[in-house]
Short mmCIF file of C-alpha atoms in Angstrom, two decimals:
data_model
loop_
_atom_site.label_atom_id
_atom_site.label_comp_id
_atom_site.label_asym_id
_atom_site.label_seq_id
_atom_site.Cartn_x
_atom_site.Cartn_y
_atom_site.Cartn_z
CA UNK Z 19 71.26 -3.70 53.21
CA UNK Z 20 68.75 -3.09 55.90
CA UNK Z 21 67.36 -0.15 53.80
CA UNK Z 22 66.99 -2.42 50.72
CA UNK Z 23 65.19 -4.90 52.50
CA UNK Z 24 62.76 -2.61 53.62
CA UNK Z 25 61.60 -1.42 50.05
CA UNK Z 26 60.70 -4.94 48.79
CA UNK Z 27 57.48 -5.56 50.66
CA UNK Z 28 56.15 -2.00 49.83
CA UNK Z 29 56.83 -2.47 45.99
CA UNK Z 30 55.06 -5.98 45.96
CA UNK Z 31 51.95 -4.39 47.67
CA UNK Z 32 51.67 -1.70 45.04
CA UNK Z 33 51.92 -4.29 42.19
CA UNK Z 34 49.16 -6.31 43.89
CA UNK Z 35 46.83 -3.08 44.08
CA UNK Z 36 47.47 -2.42 40.30
CA UNK Z 37 46.66 -5.97 39.30
CA UNK Z 38 43.34 -5.86 41.14
CA UNK Z 39 42.43 -2.56 39.67
CA UNK Z 40 43.10 -3.98 36.25
CA UNK Z 41 40.98 -6.90 36.89
CA UNK Z 42 38.01 -4.66 38.12
CA UNK Z 43 38.38 -2.47 34.88
CA UNK Z 44 38.40 -5.51 32.75
CA UNK Z 45 35.21 -7.10 34.35
CA UNK Z 46 33.41 -3.62 33.99
CA UNK Z 47 34.34 -3.52 30.31
CA UNK Z 48 33.12 -6.95 29.52
CA UNK Z 49 29.86 -6.54 31.39
CA UNK Z 50 28.99 -3.38 29.45
CA UNK Z 51 29.82 -4.97 26.14
CA UNK Z 52 27.51 -7.93 27.06
CA UNK Z 53 24.74 -5.65 28.02
CA UNK Z 54 24.91 -3.66 24.85
CA UNK Z 55 24.96 -6.83 22.78
CA UNK Z 56 21.91 -8.28 24.76
CA UNK Z 57 20.15 -4.96 24.21
CA UNK Z 58 20.89 -5.04 20.52
CA UNK Z 59 19.75 -8.39 20.17
CA UNK Z 60 16.50 -7.76 22.05
CA UNK Z 61 15.72 -4.92 19.95
CA UNK Z 62 16.50 -6.81 16.80
CA UNK Z 63 14.18 -9.71 17.71
CA UNK Z 64 11.39 -7.23 18.55
CA UNK Z 65 11.69 -5.61 15.22
CA UNK Z 66 11.52 -9.20 13.64
CA UNK Z 67 8.46 -10.00 15.65
CA UNK Z 68 6.71 -6.75 14.70
CA UNK Z 69 7.58 -7.19 11.06
CA UNK Z 70 6.15 -10.77 11.24
CA UNK Z 71 2.98 -9.83 12.79
CA UNK Z 72 2.51 -6.81 10.28
CA UNK Z 73 3.14 -9.31 7.42
CA UNK Z 74 0.14 -11.59 8.65
CA UNK Z 75 -2.97 -11.21 6.41
CA UNK Z 76 -6.04 -9.39 8.09
CA UNK Z 77 -8.73 -11.61 9.65
CA UNK Z 78 -11.46 -12.60 6.98
CA UNK Z 79 -15.24 -12.28 7.51
CA UNK Z 80 -15.66 -8.86 9.19
CA UNK Z 81 -19.04 -8.22 10.50
CA UNK Z 82 -21.62 -6.41 8.33
CA UNK Z 83 -22.05 -2.94 9.10
CA UNK Z 84 -25.76 -3.05 10.20
CA UNK Z 85 -25.42 -6.42 12.23
CA UNK Z 86 -24.21 -7.75 15.32
CA UNK Z 87 -21.73 -10.70 15.42
CA UNK Z 88 -20.32 -12.93 17.86
CA UNK Z 89 -17.60 -15.34 16.65
CA UNK Z 90 -17.59 -17.27 19.94
CA UNK Z 91 -21.40 -18.21 19.41
CA UNK Z 92 -21.03 -18.25 15.72
CA UNK Z 93 -24.12 -16.11 15.55
CA UNK Z 94 -24.99 -13.11 13.13
CA UNK Z 95 -28.10 -10.87 13.90
CA UNK Z 96 -29.54 -8.45 11.49
CA UNK Z 97 -32.76 -7.74 13.27
CA UNK Z 98 -35.16 -4.76 12.29
CA UNK Z 99 -32.66 -3.10 10.08
CA UNK Z 100 -34.91 -2.65 7.05
CA UNK Z 101 -32.54 -4.58 4.76
CA UNK Z 102 -33.73 -4.84 1.15
CA UNK Z 103 -31.23 -7.73 0.56
CA UNK Z 104 -29.13 -10.28 2.34
CA UNK Z 105 -25.80 -8.77 3.42
CA UNK Z 106 -23.00 -9.65 1.08
CA UNK Z 107 -20.11 -9.71 3.51
CA UNK Z 108 -21.44 -12.32 5.93
CA UNK Z 109 -18.56 -13.91 7.93
CA UNK Z 110 -17.88 -17.49 6.92
CA UNK Z 111 -17.90 -18.67 10.46
CA UNK Z 112 -21.72 -17.89 10.87
CA UNK Z 113 -23.73 -20.85 12.17
CA UNK Z 114 -26.78 -19.05 13.27
CA UNK Z 115 -28.18 -16.36 11.01
CA UNK Z 116 -31.13 -13.86 11.98
CA UNK Z 117 -32.69 -11.87 9.34
CA UNK Z 118 -36.00 -11.03 10.96
CA UNK Z 119 -37.87 -7.77 10.81
CA UNK Z 120 -36.42 -6.62 7.49
CA UNK Z 121 -37.81 -5.71 3.83
CA UNK Z 122 -36.40 -8.41 1.72
CA UNK Z 123 -39.40 -8.80 -0.67
CA UNK Z 124 -37.57 -11.23 -2.98
CA UNK Z 125 -35.31 -14.04 -2.27
CA UNK Z 126 -33.46 -14.68 -5.63
CA UNK Z 127 -31.55 -17.75 -6.66
CA UNK Z 128 -28.20 -18.17 -4.93
CA UNK Z 129 -29.22 -15.46 -2.40
CA UNK Z 130 -26.51 -16.94 0.20
CA UNK Z 131 -23.85 -17.94 -2.29
CA UNK Z 132 -20.47 -16.51 -1.00
CA UNK Z 133 -16.71 -17.07 -1.59
CA UNK Z 134 -15.77 -18.60 0.69
CA UNK Z 135 -19.16 -20.33 1.01
CA UNK Z 136 -21.22 -20.21 4.15
CA UNK Z 137 -20.45 -23.96 4.72
CA UNK Z 138 -21.28 -23.87 8.50
CA UNK Z 139 -24.63 -22.15 8.38
CA UNK Z 140 -27.17 -24.45 10.07
CA UNK Z 141 -30.04 -22.30 11.23
CA UNK Z 142 -31.66 -19.55 9.15
CA UNK Z 143 -34.43 -17.34 10.42
CA UNK Z 144 -36.21 -15.19 7.95
CA UNK Z 145 -39.43 -14.52 9.87
CA UNK Z 146 -41.22 -11.14 9.59
CA UNK Z 147 -39.26 -9.92 6.61
CA UNK Z 148 -41.89 -8.98 4.21
CA UNK Z 149 -41.03 -11.70 1.86
CA UNK Z 150 -43.26 -12.11 -1.03
CA UNK Z 151 -41.43 -14.17 -3.52
CA UNK Z 152 -38.98 -17.08 -3.15
CA UNK Z 153 -37.44 -18.18 -6.18
CA UNK Z 154 -35.85 -21.60 -7.36
CA UNK Z 155 -32.61 -22.28 -5.84
CA UNK Z 156 -32.79 -19.56 -3.12
CA UNK Z 157 -31.25 -21.74 -0.54
CA UNK Z 158 -28.54 -23.45 -2.65
CA UNK Z 159 -24.78 -23.37 -1.58
CA UNK Z 160 -25.90 -23.93 2.11
CA UNK Z 161 -24.55 -27.50 2.67
CA UNK Z 162 -25.25 -27.41 6.32
CA UNK Z 163 -28.47 -25.78 6.58
CA UNK Z 164 -30.88 -27.78 8.86
CA UNK Z 165 -33.34 -25.36 10.13
CA UNK Z 166 -35.22 -22.69 8.09
CA UNK Z 167 -37.89 -20.46 9.46
CA UNK Z 168 -40.05 -18.33 6.90
CA UNK Z 169 -42.96 -17.67 9.35
CA UNK Z 170 -44.88 -14.44 9.07
CA UNK Z 171 -44.12 -13.53 5.55
CA UNK Z 172 -46.89 -12.87 2.89
CA UNK Z 173 -45.70 -15.55 0.35
CA UNK Z 174 -47.78 -15.00 -2.82
CA UNK Z 175 -45.13 -16.68 -5.05
CA UNK Z 176 -43.31 -19.77 -3.67
CA UNK Z 177 -41.36 -21.50 -6.34
CA UNK Z 178 -42.02 -25.31 -6.79
CA UNK Z 179 -38.15 -25.57 -6.66
CA UNK Z 180 -37.47 -23.06 -3.83
CA UNK Z 181 -35.84 -25.79 -1.78
CA UNK Z 182 -33.93 -27.37 -4.63
CA UNK Z 183 -30.87 -26.29 -6.59
CA UNK Z 184 -31.40 -23.54 -9.39
CA UNK Z 185 -31.45 -25.80 -12.22
CA UNK Z 186 -34.68 -27.12 -10.89
CA UNK Z 187 -33.86 -30.65 -11.27
CA UNK Z 188 -34.30 -31.57 -7.43
CA UNK Z 189 -31.78 -34.43 -7.96
CA UNK Z 190 -29.72 -33.11 -4.94
CA UNK Z 191 -31.64 -33.60 -1.58
CA UNK Z 192 -31.98 -30.56 0.59
CA UNK Z 193 -30.14 -30.87 4.01
CA UNK Z 194 -33.14 -29.40 5.61
CA UNK Z 195 -34.41 -31.06 8.73
CA UNK Z 196 -36.87 -28.46 10.06
CA UNK Z 197 -39.15 -26.29 7.84
CA UNK Z 198 -41.20 -23.70 9.73
CA UNK Z 199 -43.79 -21.96 7.64
CA UNK Z 200 -46.27 -20.63 10.01
CA UNK Z 201 -48.68 -17.70 9.07
CA UNK Z 202 -47.30 -17.37 5.35
CA UNK Z 203 -50.65 -16.97 3.65
CA UNK Z 204 -50.92 -13.60 1.88
CA UNK Z 205 -53.83 -11.51 3.16
CA UNK Z 206 -55.31 -11.50 -0.46
CA UNK Z 207 -55.10 -14.45 -3.01
CA UNK Z 208 -52.53 -12.74 -5.40
CA UNK Z 209 -51.70 -16.03 -7.14
CA UNK Z 210 -53.15 -16.10 -10.73
CA UNK Z 211 -53.75 -19.58 -11.71
CA UNK Z 212 -53.18 -21.64 -8.64
CA UNK Z 213 -54.48 -21.95 -5.01
CA UNK Z 214 -52.31 -21.25 -2.01
CA UNK Z 215 -52.58 -24.72 -0.86
CA UNK Z 216 -51.50 -26.08 -4.13
CA UNK Z 217 -48.41 -23.63 -4.28
CA UNK Z 218 -47.18 -24.97 -1.03
CA UNK Z 219 -47.88 -28.62 -1.95
CA UNK Z 220 -45.81 -28.20 -5.09
CA UNK Z 221 -42.66 -26.88 -3.21
CA UNK Z 222 -43.05 -29.77 -0.74
CA UNK Z 223 -43.14 -32.50 -3.16
CA UNK Z 224 -40.84 -31.17 -5.96
CA UNK Z 225 -38.09 -33.52 -6.91
CA UNK Z 226 -38.00 -35.28 -3.61
CA UNK Z 227 -35.80 -32.62 -2.27
CA UNK Z 228 -37.22 -32.65 1.20
CA UNK Z 229 -37.28 -36.50 1.87
CA UNK Z 230 -35.06 -35.81 4.81
CA UNK Z 231 -37.33 -33.45 6.51
CA UNK Z 232 -38.16 -34.27 10.18
CA UNK Z 233 -40.45 -31.28 11.24
CA UNK Z 234 -42.95 -29.48 9.18
CA UNK Z 235 -45.10 -26.49 10.63
CA UNK Z 236 -47.81 -25.08 8.51
CA UNK Z 237 -49.92 -23.47 11.28
CA UNK Z 238 -52.19 -20.51 10.73
CA UNK Z 239 -52.26 -20.47 6.92
CA UNK Z 240 -56.10 -20.58 6.39
CA UNK Z 241 -55.84 -23.92 4.58
CA UNK Z 242 -59.27 -25.24 3.59
CA UNK Z 243 -58.01 -28.50 2.39
CA UNK Z 244 -54.96 -30.55 1.99
CA UNK Z 245 -54.11 -31.37 -1.87
CA UNK Z 246 -53.75 -35.05 -2.61
CA UNK Z 247 -50.18 -36.51 -2.13
CA UNK Z 248 -48.92 -33.25 -0.45
CA UNK Z 249 -47.16 -35.59 2.08
CA UNK Z 250 -46.10 -38.12 -0.50
CA UNK Z 251 -42.54 -37.08 -0.72
CA UNK Z 252 -41.76 -36.58 2.93
CA UNK Z 253 -41.21 -40.20 4.20
CA UNK Z 254 -38.84 -39.07 7.12
CA UNK Z 255 -41.36 -36.68 8.73
CA UNK Z 256 -41.73 -36.85 12.39
CA UNK Z 257 -43.66 -33.69 13.42
CA UNK Z 258 -46.53 -32.13 11.43
CA UNK Z 259 -48.12 -29.06 12.74
CA UNK Z 260 -51.50 -28.13 10.98
CA UNK Z 261 -53.14 -26.31 13.76
CA UNK Z 262 -55.12 -23.14 13.38
CA UNK Z 263 -56.10 -23.57 9.91
CA UNK Z 264 -59.75 -23.96 8.39
CA UNK Z 265 -59.44 -27.71 7.38
CA UNK Z 266 -63.05 -29.22 6.86
CA UNK Z 267 -61.72 -32.67 6.10
CA UNK Z 268 -58.83 -35.02 5.62
CA UNK Z 269 -60.42 -37.07 3.05
CA UNK Z 270 -57.88 -36.58 0.28
CA UNK Z 271 -54.73 -36.40 2.32
CA UNK Z 272 -52.79 -39.70 2.92
CA UNK Z 273 -50.56 -40.42 6.01
CA UNK Z 274 -49.88 -43.96 5.05
CA UNK Z 275 -46.24 -43.32 3.94
CA UNK Z 276 -45.36 -41.21 7.08
CA UNK Z 277 -44.23 -44.34 9.11
CA UNK Z 278 -41.92 -42.17 11.27
CA UNK Z 279 -44.58 -39.64 12.21
CA UNK Z 280 -44.78 -39.00 16.11
CA UNK Z 281 -46.97 -36.00 16.42
CA UNK Z 282 -49.91 -34.70 14.31
CA UNK Z 283 -51.31 -31.31 15.41
CA UNK Z 284 -54.78 -30.63 14.12
CA UNK Z 285 -56.12 -28.29 16.75
CA UNK Z 286 -58.47 -25.17 15.89
CA UNK Z 287 -59.48 -26.24 12.48
CA UNK Z 288 -62.96 -26.86 11.22
CA UNK Z 289 -63.09 -30.57 11.25
CA UNK Z 290 -66.59 -32.09 11.63
CA UNK Z 291 -65.82 -35.93 11.59
CA UNK Z 292 -62.76 -38.26 10.72
CA UNK Z 293 -63.89 -40.60 8.13
CA UNK Z 294 -63.06 -44.44 8.04
CA UNK Z 295 -60.19 -43.92 5.53
CA UNK Z 296 -58.47 -41.46 7.88
CA UNK Z 297 -59.12 -43.60 10.88
CA UNK Z 298 -57.54 -46.78 9.40
CA UNK Z 299 -54.35 -44.89 8.28
CA UNK Z 300 -53.99 -43.54 11.77
CA UNK Z 301 -54.39 -47.12 13.15
CA UNK Z 302 -51.39 -48.00 11.14
CA UNK Z 303 -49.43 -45.35 13.14
CA UNK Z 304 -49.23 -46.77 16.53
CA UNK Z 305 -46.40 -44.37 17.73
CA UNK Z 306 -48.21 -41.06 16.61
CA UNK Z 307 -49.79 -38.70 19.07
CA UNK Z 308 -52.72 -36.88 17.60
CA UNK Z 309 -54.19 -33.61 18.80
CA UNK Z 310 -57.79 -32.90 17.92
CA UNK Z 311 -58.92 -30.04 20.42
CA UNK Z 312 -61.08 -27.11 19.44
CA UNK Z 313 -62.79 -28.60 16.35
CA UNK Z 314 -66.83 -28.15 15.60
CA UNK Z 315 -67.56 -31.89 15.84
CA UNK Z 316 -70.93 -32.82 14.41
CA UNK Z 317 -72.37 -35.86 16.42
CA UNK Z 318 -74.88 -37.52 14.17
CA UNK Z 319 -74.95 -40.87 12.62
CA UNK Z 320 -71.66 -40.24 10.71
CA UNK Z 321 -69.74 -39.95 13.93
CA UNK Z 322 -70.43 -43.68 15.14
CA UNK Z 323 -67.04 -45.01 13.71
CA UNK Z 324 -64.95 -41.96 15.06
CA UNK Z 325 -66.56 -42.37 18.51
CA UNK Z 326 -65.69 -46.08 18.64
CA UNK Z 327 -62.15 -45.46 17.46
CA UNK Z 328 -61.73 -42.74 20.22
CA UNK Z 329 -62.80 -45.23 22.90
CA UNK Z 330 -60.17 -47.84 21.82
CA UNK Z 331 -57.22 -45.95 20.82
CA UNK Z 332 -54.50 -44.12 23.07
CA UNK Z 333 -52.87 -41.88 20.25
CA UNK Z 334 -55.37 -39.00 20.73
CA UNK Z 335 -53.91 -36.71 23.26
CA UNK Z 336 -56.78 -35.09 25.75
CA UNK Z 337 -59.45 -36.90 23.96
CA UNK Z 338 -61.60 -36.57 27.18
CA UNK Z 339 -61.83 -32.83 26.19
CA UNK Z 340 -63.41 -33.48 22.84
CA UNK Z 341 -67.02 -32.25 22.83
CA UNK Z 342 -69.87 -31.90 20.36
CA UNK Z 343 -70.64 -28.64 18.58
CA UNK Z 344 -73.77 -29.65 16.52
CA UNK Z 345 -76.57 -30.41 16.48
CA UNK Z 346 -77.95 -27.94 19.11
CA UNK Z 347 -79.43 -30.86 21.44
CA UNK Z 348 -75.79 -32.53 21.51
CA UNK Z 349 -73.81 -29.38 22.19
CA UNK Z 350 -70.91 -29.77 24.73
CA UNK Z 351 -71.71 -33.49 25.12
CA UNK Z 352 -68.30 -35.43 25.58
CA UNK Z 353 -67.56 -37.57 22.69
CA UNK Z 354 -66.36 -40.39 24.88
CA UNK Z 355 -69.59 -40.56 26.67
CA UNK Z 356 -71.96 -40.98 23.52
CA UNK Z 357 -73.53 -44.23 22.58
CA UNK Z 358 -74.76 -45.55 19.31
CA UNK Z 359 -78.27 -44.74 20.22
CA UNK Z 360 -77.21 -40.90 20.87
CA UNK Z 361 -75.99 -40.62 17.41
CA UNK Z 362 -78.79 -40.49 14.94
CA UNK Z 363 -79.18 -38.24 11.73
CA UNK Z 364 -82.19 -36.25 12.89
CA UNK Z 365 -84.05 -34.88 9.84
CA UNK Z 366 -85.26 -31.74 11.69
CA UNK Z 367 -83.55 -28.78 10.49
CA UNK Z 368 -82.36 -25.94 12.87
CA UNK Z 369 -84.85 -23.13 13.21
CA UNK Z 370 -82.97 -20.73 11.08
CA UNK Z 371 -83.15 -23.06 8.19
CA UNK Z 372 -86.86 -23.77 8.65
CA UNK Z 373 -87.52 -20.20 8.62
CA UNK Z 374 -85.61 -19.79 5.43
CA UNK Z 375 -87.34 -22.64 3.72
CA UNK Z 376 -90.80 -21.39 4.73
CA UNK Z 377 -90.13 -17.86 3.18
CA UNK Z 378 -88.87 -19.62 0.09
CA UNK Z 379 -92.10 -21.74 -0.29
CA UNK Z 380 -94.12 -18.62 0.29
CA UNK Z 381 -92.26 -16.61 -2.53
CA UNK Z 382 -92.64 -19.69 -4.92
CA UNK Z 383 -96.34 -19.88 -4.16
CA UNK Z 384 -96.86 -16.06 -4.96
CA UNK Z 385 -94.90 -16.64 -8.28
CA UNK Z 386 -97.24 -19.60 -9.19
CA UNK Z 387 -100.44 -17.81 -8.51
CA UNK Z 388 -99.41 -14.76 -10.62
CA UNK Z 389 -98.48 -17.10 -13.44
CA UNK Z 390 -101.95 -18.78 -13.22
CA UNK Z 391 -103.55 -15.43 -13.02
CA UNK Z 392 -102.00 -14.28 -16.17
CA UNK Z 393 -102.90 -17.53 -17.95
CA UNK Z 394 -106.59 -17.00 -16.99
CA UNK Z 395 -106.82 -13.49 -18.05
CA UNK Z 396 -105.45 -14.25 -21.40
CA UNK Z 397 -107.53 -17.33 -21.94
CA UNK Z 398 -109.21 -16.34 -25.11
CA UNK Z 399 -106.08 -15.26 -26.93
CA UNK Z 400 -104.29 -18.60 -25.87
CA UNK Z 401 -107.21 -20.44 -27.04
CA UNK Z 402 -107.16 -18.67 -30.39
CA UNK Z 403 -103.55 -19.21 -30.69
CA UNK Z 404 -103.95 -22.91 -29.97
CA UNK Z 405 -106.36 -23.09 -32.95
CA UNK Z 406 -104.08 -21.38 -35.30
CA UNK Z 407 -101.19 -23.73 -34.28
CA UNK Z 408 -103.70 -26.62 -34.69
CA UNK Z 409 -104.84 -25.48 -38.29
CA UNK Z 410 -101.16 -24.81 -39.36
CA UNK Z 411 -100.17 -28.33 -38.33
CA UNK Z 412 -103.09 -29.91 -40.16
CA UNK Z 413 -102.47 -28.24 -43.35
CA UNK Z 414 -98.69 -29.13 -43.11
CA UNK Z 415 -99.70 -32.86 -42.50
CA UNK Z 416 -102.22 -32.86 -45.45
CA UNK Z 417 -99.32 -31.70 -47.84
CA UNK Z 418 -97.21 -34.42 -46.63
CA UNK Z 419 -100.03 -37.11 -46.97
CA UNK Z 420 -100.78 -35.76 -50.64
CA UNK Z 421 -97.02 -36.31 -51.70
CA UNK Z 422 -97.07 -39.77 -50.07
CA UNK Z 423 -99.96 -40.91 -52.05
CA UNK Z 424 -98.52 -39.58 -55.28
CA UNK Z 425 -95.15 -41.37 -54.65
CA UNK Z 426 -96.94 -44.59 -53.69
CA UNK Z 427 -99.07 -44.86 -56.80
CA UNK Z 428 -97.05 -45.37 -60.20
CA UNK Z 429 -99.96 -44.17 -62.35
CA UNK Z 430 -100.23 -40.93 -60.33
CA UNK Z 431 -96.61 -40.48 -60.71
CA UNK Z 432 -96.77 -40.90 -64.60
CA UNK Z 433 -99.70 -38.52 -64.62
CA UNK Z 434 -97.92 -36.04 -62.59
CA UNK Z 435 -94.82 -36.24 -65.00
CA UNK Z 436 -96.93 -35.92 -68.13
CA UNK Z 437 -98.67 -32.87 -66.64
CA UNK Z 438 -95.44 -31.35 -65.95
CA UNK Z 439 -94.45 -31.92 -69.58
#
């Protein structure tokens, strides 16, 4: 019995060790199965994600090959690429488009029509691209276009409906707010039946398409005059730049309807005087700022009203710099310092004109002397010719007188009739 009692505790310890080993083996098996299941689920999730990413469509509006694009800045630059036409694959996100320094030559109708449309394009720069012709509806399908720069292009054919829709109705107003057309006059006048001034004026007033325009720049275009009513269809205009042209007068242009005009640039033209009609219209625009520097002002009796206006107005910027250019005795005199007694119409001509008129008088005197000499040398022939004319006229008048006497006396009339029988 003592031996049997000694085997019991040893057998219990053996069973306990076996139970613990079984528990460890069971835990290892369960952990390995969980790890494999997690790994399989992770791989399946990754495969699903990859398939979903691969199933997404590619991004639209890739950048055109010759251009530089920035989606963050919403800007596309196709600068100095010698493009002959507007790129067809412009991204729809573009807001600022630069097409400068190319060779576009012609801008046809719907030149920027795309699918999807360029609905966000707000600023378009086409300067220096050798544009010669802009056709009707060239800028349609650009509902957000606010700024357009056509500067430094030799435009010899600008359609009157270039800023309207292609059907040339002009019923839909253009969204343009700024139109920049500096230095767009062709080197030679290639327009056949219209002047360059008239061509630009027709495009500005066609169909009231630009009635929302705020800024208009027409500098350096060699304008000699402004056609009548060129600004009549621009009631919202605030800034007008006409500097560096060849304007001699503003007699025909009217500023009366530009009630919102804030700045008017007329520097570097050929203005000699502002007449009363123009002065009256500028008086009606008290908020405008006028710039008149570098014009050849003629300080004579016609300048009296303008000098008086300059002294009383505050709208002319830098008016103390305005000086006389003609006549010679008034050169470089400040306009604000002139009095009415200084402004007279001197009949004395400049020395160059005096010399010309003296030479012309001498030539006419020589021609007259030669004519008189010819008459004197042919006096006998002329006298004979005059006698012949006198005799012919006398015979002619005697014939008329004889016929009159016959018709007046009935007896002579009957006698003449009988003698005829």
